[in-house]
Every structure is written in structure tokens, then in C-alpha cells.
Amino acid sequence: MKKLSKSMPSALRDMGGKDADAARIARRTAAVQQMWAEAVGAMWRNPDAAGMILSHTNVVGIVEEENHRGERYKKLFVYVDDSIVLTELNALRERIKLLFLTKFQEDVQEFDIRIARGNRKKDHPYKEEEPPHYIDTTRAVPLSNAELADVESRVSAIENETLKQSLRKAMIADLQWKKGKTDKNDN
């Protein structure tokens, strides 16, 4: 039985059309991005240093080009948003090419490193998304029996049952959040 990774390219190609090409390109792009992440991790063994290099990487890819004699070769290109990262990569250019050959069997003849400009500067495929500043990560803390009894006494005067339930639910959620916020600030 054939492995899925071996039969998938031909199956997509048989489906034909632009979708097959788009799927092939997306698959290759993801594979090259993964190779780059592994290569950076191997070159900079310190996870913080590797993370810094990756966080400043905007675009990475491998393309085939043709030289003046008509010979085809592979070119690794990397766009970064910081000149210090560019300098660091440039200093290790040959070691990175060798790593791509030994670890991934990608015989990269040329390594092109550039500073990203325009829209490319906004792309950060390796940067971990931080939650927006306005999202509160406070965890709700359950209320004690006395606190729940206080909520019940406050809503008991409301005659409309739907309104009473809604208000009870809102008050409990608010008090649980406030209690969690207090606990968070105490720690």
C-alpha cells in the first residue's frame, strides 16, 4: 500500500486545474517554512536566539532558476525585517546551505537574504500571536455559599422570573470575575 504522502501529489495533479497547482505550491511553501524553522533551530541552539531570528523572518522560499548556461539550480531566499538579522544570516550563509543539503537533501546553490519592504514587511509566519491587549485572561473564581445567598437575597424582590434569572446569572458572573481579578492581583 502506498503512503499518502507519495500518492497525494499525483492525486492532486490528476484532479487538474489551478486547484492542483495551488495545493502543490501551498504544500511546498509549508515544507520550506518548516525546513527553515528546523534549520534556524539547529544553527542557533539557544531557543531564545532561534525564536528571535524566526520572529524577524518575513518570507522564505526555494525556487529553481536557470543560469547563463541553461543549467537549473536551487535558490533559497529569505526576507527579514531587521538588518542585524540579515547580517547574522549572511555570516552563516555557507553553513546554512550545507545544513539544507545534509538535513533536507536540498542542494541550494544560492542563498539570497534581503530586507523586506512594503507588504512583505507585515508578514510574520513564525511570530507567535499574542492575544490583543483588550482581552482579559482573568479566570472566574467560584463564589462561596454566603456570596451566592447574598445574590439570591438581592434578586428575590424581582417579580419577572426571566429578568430575575438573567440578573442572577449576570451578578454571579460579575462577582466571579471580580474575585478572580482580586486573586490575580494578590499573586
PDB file of C-alpha atoms in Angstrom, residues 29-121:
ATOM      1  CA  THR A  29       5.685  26.585   0.874  1.00  0.00           C
ATOM      2  CA  ALA A  30       4.715  24.934   4.160  1.00  0.00           C
ATOM      3  CA  ALA A  31       7.508  22.369   3.772  1.00  0.00           C
ATOM      4  CA  VAL A  32      10.126  25.080   3.108  1.00  0.00           C
ATOM      5  CA  GLN A  33       8.879  27.116   6.086  1.00  0.00           C
ATOM      6  CA  GLN A  34       9.199  24.036   8.277  1.00  0.00           C
ATOM      7  CA  MET A  35      12.716  23.345   6.943  1.00  0.00           C
ATOM      8  CA  TRP A  36      13.722  26.946   7.682  1.00  0.00           C
ATOM      9  CA  ALA A  37      12.389  26.716  11.245  1.00  0.00           C
ATOM     10  CA  GLU A  38      14.314  23.483  11.821  1.00  0.00           C
ATOM     11  CA  ALA A  39      17.474  24.915  10.244  1.00  0.00           C
ATOM     12  CA  VAL A  40      17.332  28.026  12.423  1.00  0.00           C
ATOM     13  CA  GLY A  41      16.750  25.824  15.484  1.00  0.00           C
ATOM     14  CA  ALA A  42      19.814  23.764  14.575  1.00  0.00           C
ATOM     15  CA  MET A  43      22.028  26.787  13.869  1.00  0.00           C
ATOM     16  CA  TRP A  44      21.022  28.697  16.992  1.00  0.00           C
ATOM     17  CA  ARG A  45      20.752  26.073  19.693  1.00  0.00           C
ATOM     18  CA  ASN A  46      19.515  28.652  22.192  1.00  0.00           C
ATOM     19  CA  PRO A  47      15.705  28.678  21.760  1.00  0.00           C
ATOM     20  CA  ASP A  48      15.510  32.415  22.512  1.00  0.00           C
ATOM     21  CA  ALA A  49      18.065  33.227  19.790  1.00  0.00           C
ATOM     22  CA  ALA A  50      16.360  30.926  17.280  1.00  0.00           C
ATOM     23  CA  GLY A  51      12.986  32.443  18.178  1.00  0.00           C
ATOM     24  CA  MET A  52      14.364  35.935  17.620  1.00  0.00           C
ATOM     25  CA  ILE A  53      15.669  35.009  14.151  1.00  0.00           C
ATOM     26  CA  LEU A  54      12.350  33.382  13.240  1.00  0.00           C
ATOM     27  CA  SER A  55      10.293  36.276  14.584  1.00  0.00           C
ATOM     28  CA  HIS A  56      12.120  38.632  12.196  1.00  0.00           C
ATOM     29  CA  THR A  57      11.693  36.310   9.183  1.00  0.00           C
ATOM     30  CA  ASN A  58       9.030  37.596   6.812  1.00  0.00           C
ATOM     31  CA  VAL A  59       9.204  35.281   3.796  1.00  0.00           C
ATOM     32  CA  VAL A  60      11.248  32.179   3.000  1.00  0.00           C
ATOM     33  CA  GLY A  61      11.245  30.037  -0.116  1.00  0.00           C
ATOM     34  CA  ILE A  62      13.216  27.878  -2.503  1.00  0.00           C
ATOM     35  CA  VAL A  63      12.922  28.488  -6.229  1.00  0.00           C
ATOM     36  CA  GLU A  64      14.560  26.908  -9.242  1.00  0.00           C
ATOM     37  CA  GLU A  65      16.368  29.273 -11.551  1.00  0.00           C
ATOM     38  CA  GLU A  66      18.446  28.955 -14.677  1.00  0.00           C
ATOM     39  CA  ASN A  67      21.973  30.289 -15.108  1.00  0.00           C
ATOM     40  CA  HIS A  68      23.519  31.718 -18.293  1.00  0.00           C
ATOM     41  CA  ARG A  69      24.481  28.197 -19.498  1.00  0.00           C
ATOM     42  CA  GLY A  70      20.902  26.943 -19.183  1.00  0.00           C
ATOM     43  CA  GLU A  71      21.659  24.868 -16.077  1.00  0.00           C
ATOM     44  CA  ARG A  72      18.996  24.745 -13.388  1.00  0.00           C
ATOM     45  CA  TYR A  73      19.848  25.378  -9.741  1.00  0.00           C
ATOM     46  CA  LYS A  74      18.010  25.983  -6.464  1.00  0.00           C
ATOM     47  CA  LYS A  75      17.983  29.353  -4.748  1.00  0.00           C
ATOM     48  CA  LEU A  76      16.979  29.846  -1.120  1.00  0.00           C
ATOM     49  CA  PHE A  77      15.569  33.303  -0.486  1.00  0.00           C
ATOM     50  CA  VAL A  78      14.782  34.833   2.877  1.00  0.00           C
ATOM     51  CA  TYR A  79      13.256  38.223   3.605  1.00  0.00           C
ATOM     52  CA  VAL A  80      13.824  39.633   7.096  1.00  0.00           C
ATOM     53  CA  ASP A  81      12.687  42.880   8.706  1.00  0.00           C
ATOM     54  CA  ASP A  82      15.893  43.723  10.586  1.00  0.00           C
ATOM     55  CA  SER A  83      19.379  44.459   9.247  1.00  0.00           C
ATOM     56  CA  ILE A  84      21.035  42.834  12.271  1.00  0.00           C
ATOM     57  CA  VAL A  85      19.269  39.557  11.458  1.00  0.00           C
ATOM     58  CA  LEU A  86      20.326  39.949   7.826  1.00  0.00           C
ATOM     59  CA  THR A  87      23.956  40.364   8.923  1.00  0.00           C
ATOM     60  CA  GLU A  88      23.758  37.330  11.208  1.00  0.00           C
ATOM     61  CA  LEU A  89      22.298  35.165   8.431  1.00  0.00           C
ATOM     62  CA  ASN A  90      24.841  36.461   5.947  1.00  0.00           C
ATOM     63  CA  ALA A  91      27.697  35.439   8.266  1.00  0.00           C
ATOM     64  CA  LEU A  92      26.333  31.880   8.421  1.00  0.00           C
ATOM     65  CA  ARG A  93      25.314  31.660   4.777  1.00  0.00           C
ATOM     66  CA  GLU A  94      27.523  28.692   3.814  1.00  0.00           C
ATOM     67  CA  ARG A  95      26.740  26.710   6.958  1.00  0.00           C
ATOM     68  CA  ILE A  96      23.002  27.158   6.330  1.00  0.00           C
ATOM     69  CA  LYS A  97      23.380  25.970   2.724  1.00  0.00           C
ATOM     70  CA  LEU A  98      25.331  22.933   3.947  1.00  0.00           C
ATOM     71  CA  LEU A  99      22.674  22.222   6.580  1.00  0.00           C
ATOM     72  CA  PHE A 100      19.945  22.302   3.906  1.00  0.00           C
ATOM     73  CA  LEU A 101      21.941  19.788   1.868  1.00  0.00           C
ATOM     74  CA  THR A 102      22.735  17.388   4.712  1.00  0.00           C
ATOM     75  CA  LYS A 103      19.486  17.563   6.656  1.00  0.00           C
ATOM     76  CA  PHE A 104      16.858  18.105   3.931  1.00  0.00           C
ATOM     77  CA  GLN A 105      18.655  16.967   0.728  1.00  0.00           C
ATOM     78  CA  GLU A 106      18.031  20.410  -0.762  1.00  0.00           C
ATOM     79  CA  ASP A 107      21.094  21.345  -2.832  1.00  0.00           C
ATOM     80  CA  VAL A 108      20.834  25.118  -2.520  1.00  0.00           C
ATOM     81  CA  GLN A 109      23.400  26.800  -4.789  1.00  0.00           C
ATOM     82  CA  GLU A 110      22.488  30.387  -3.944  1.00  0.00           C
ATOM     83  CA  PHE A 111      21.266  31.968  -0.698  1.00  0.00           C
ATOM     84  CA  ASP A 112      19.643  35.375  -1.167  1.00  0.00           C
ATOM     85  CA  ILE A 113      18.902  37.364   2.001  1.00  0.00           C
ATOM     86  CA  ARG A 114      17.069  40.679   1.745  1.00  0.00           C
ATOM     87  CA  ILE A 115      15.365  43.275   3.878  1.00  0.00           C
ATOM     88  CA  ALA A 116      11.593  43.078   3.478  1.00  0.00           C
ATOM     89  CA  ARG A 117       9.850  46.137   2.127  1.00  0.00           C
ATOM     90  CA  GLY A 118       6.216  47.130   1.698  1.00  0.00           C
ATOM     91  CA  ASN A 119       3.598  44.478   2.358  1.00  0.00           C
ATOM     92  CA  ARG A 120       6.197  41.748   2.864  1.00  0.00           C
ATOM     93  CA  LYS A 121       7.390  43.535   5.986  1.00  0.00           C
TER      94      LYS A 121
END
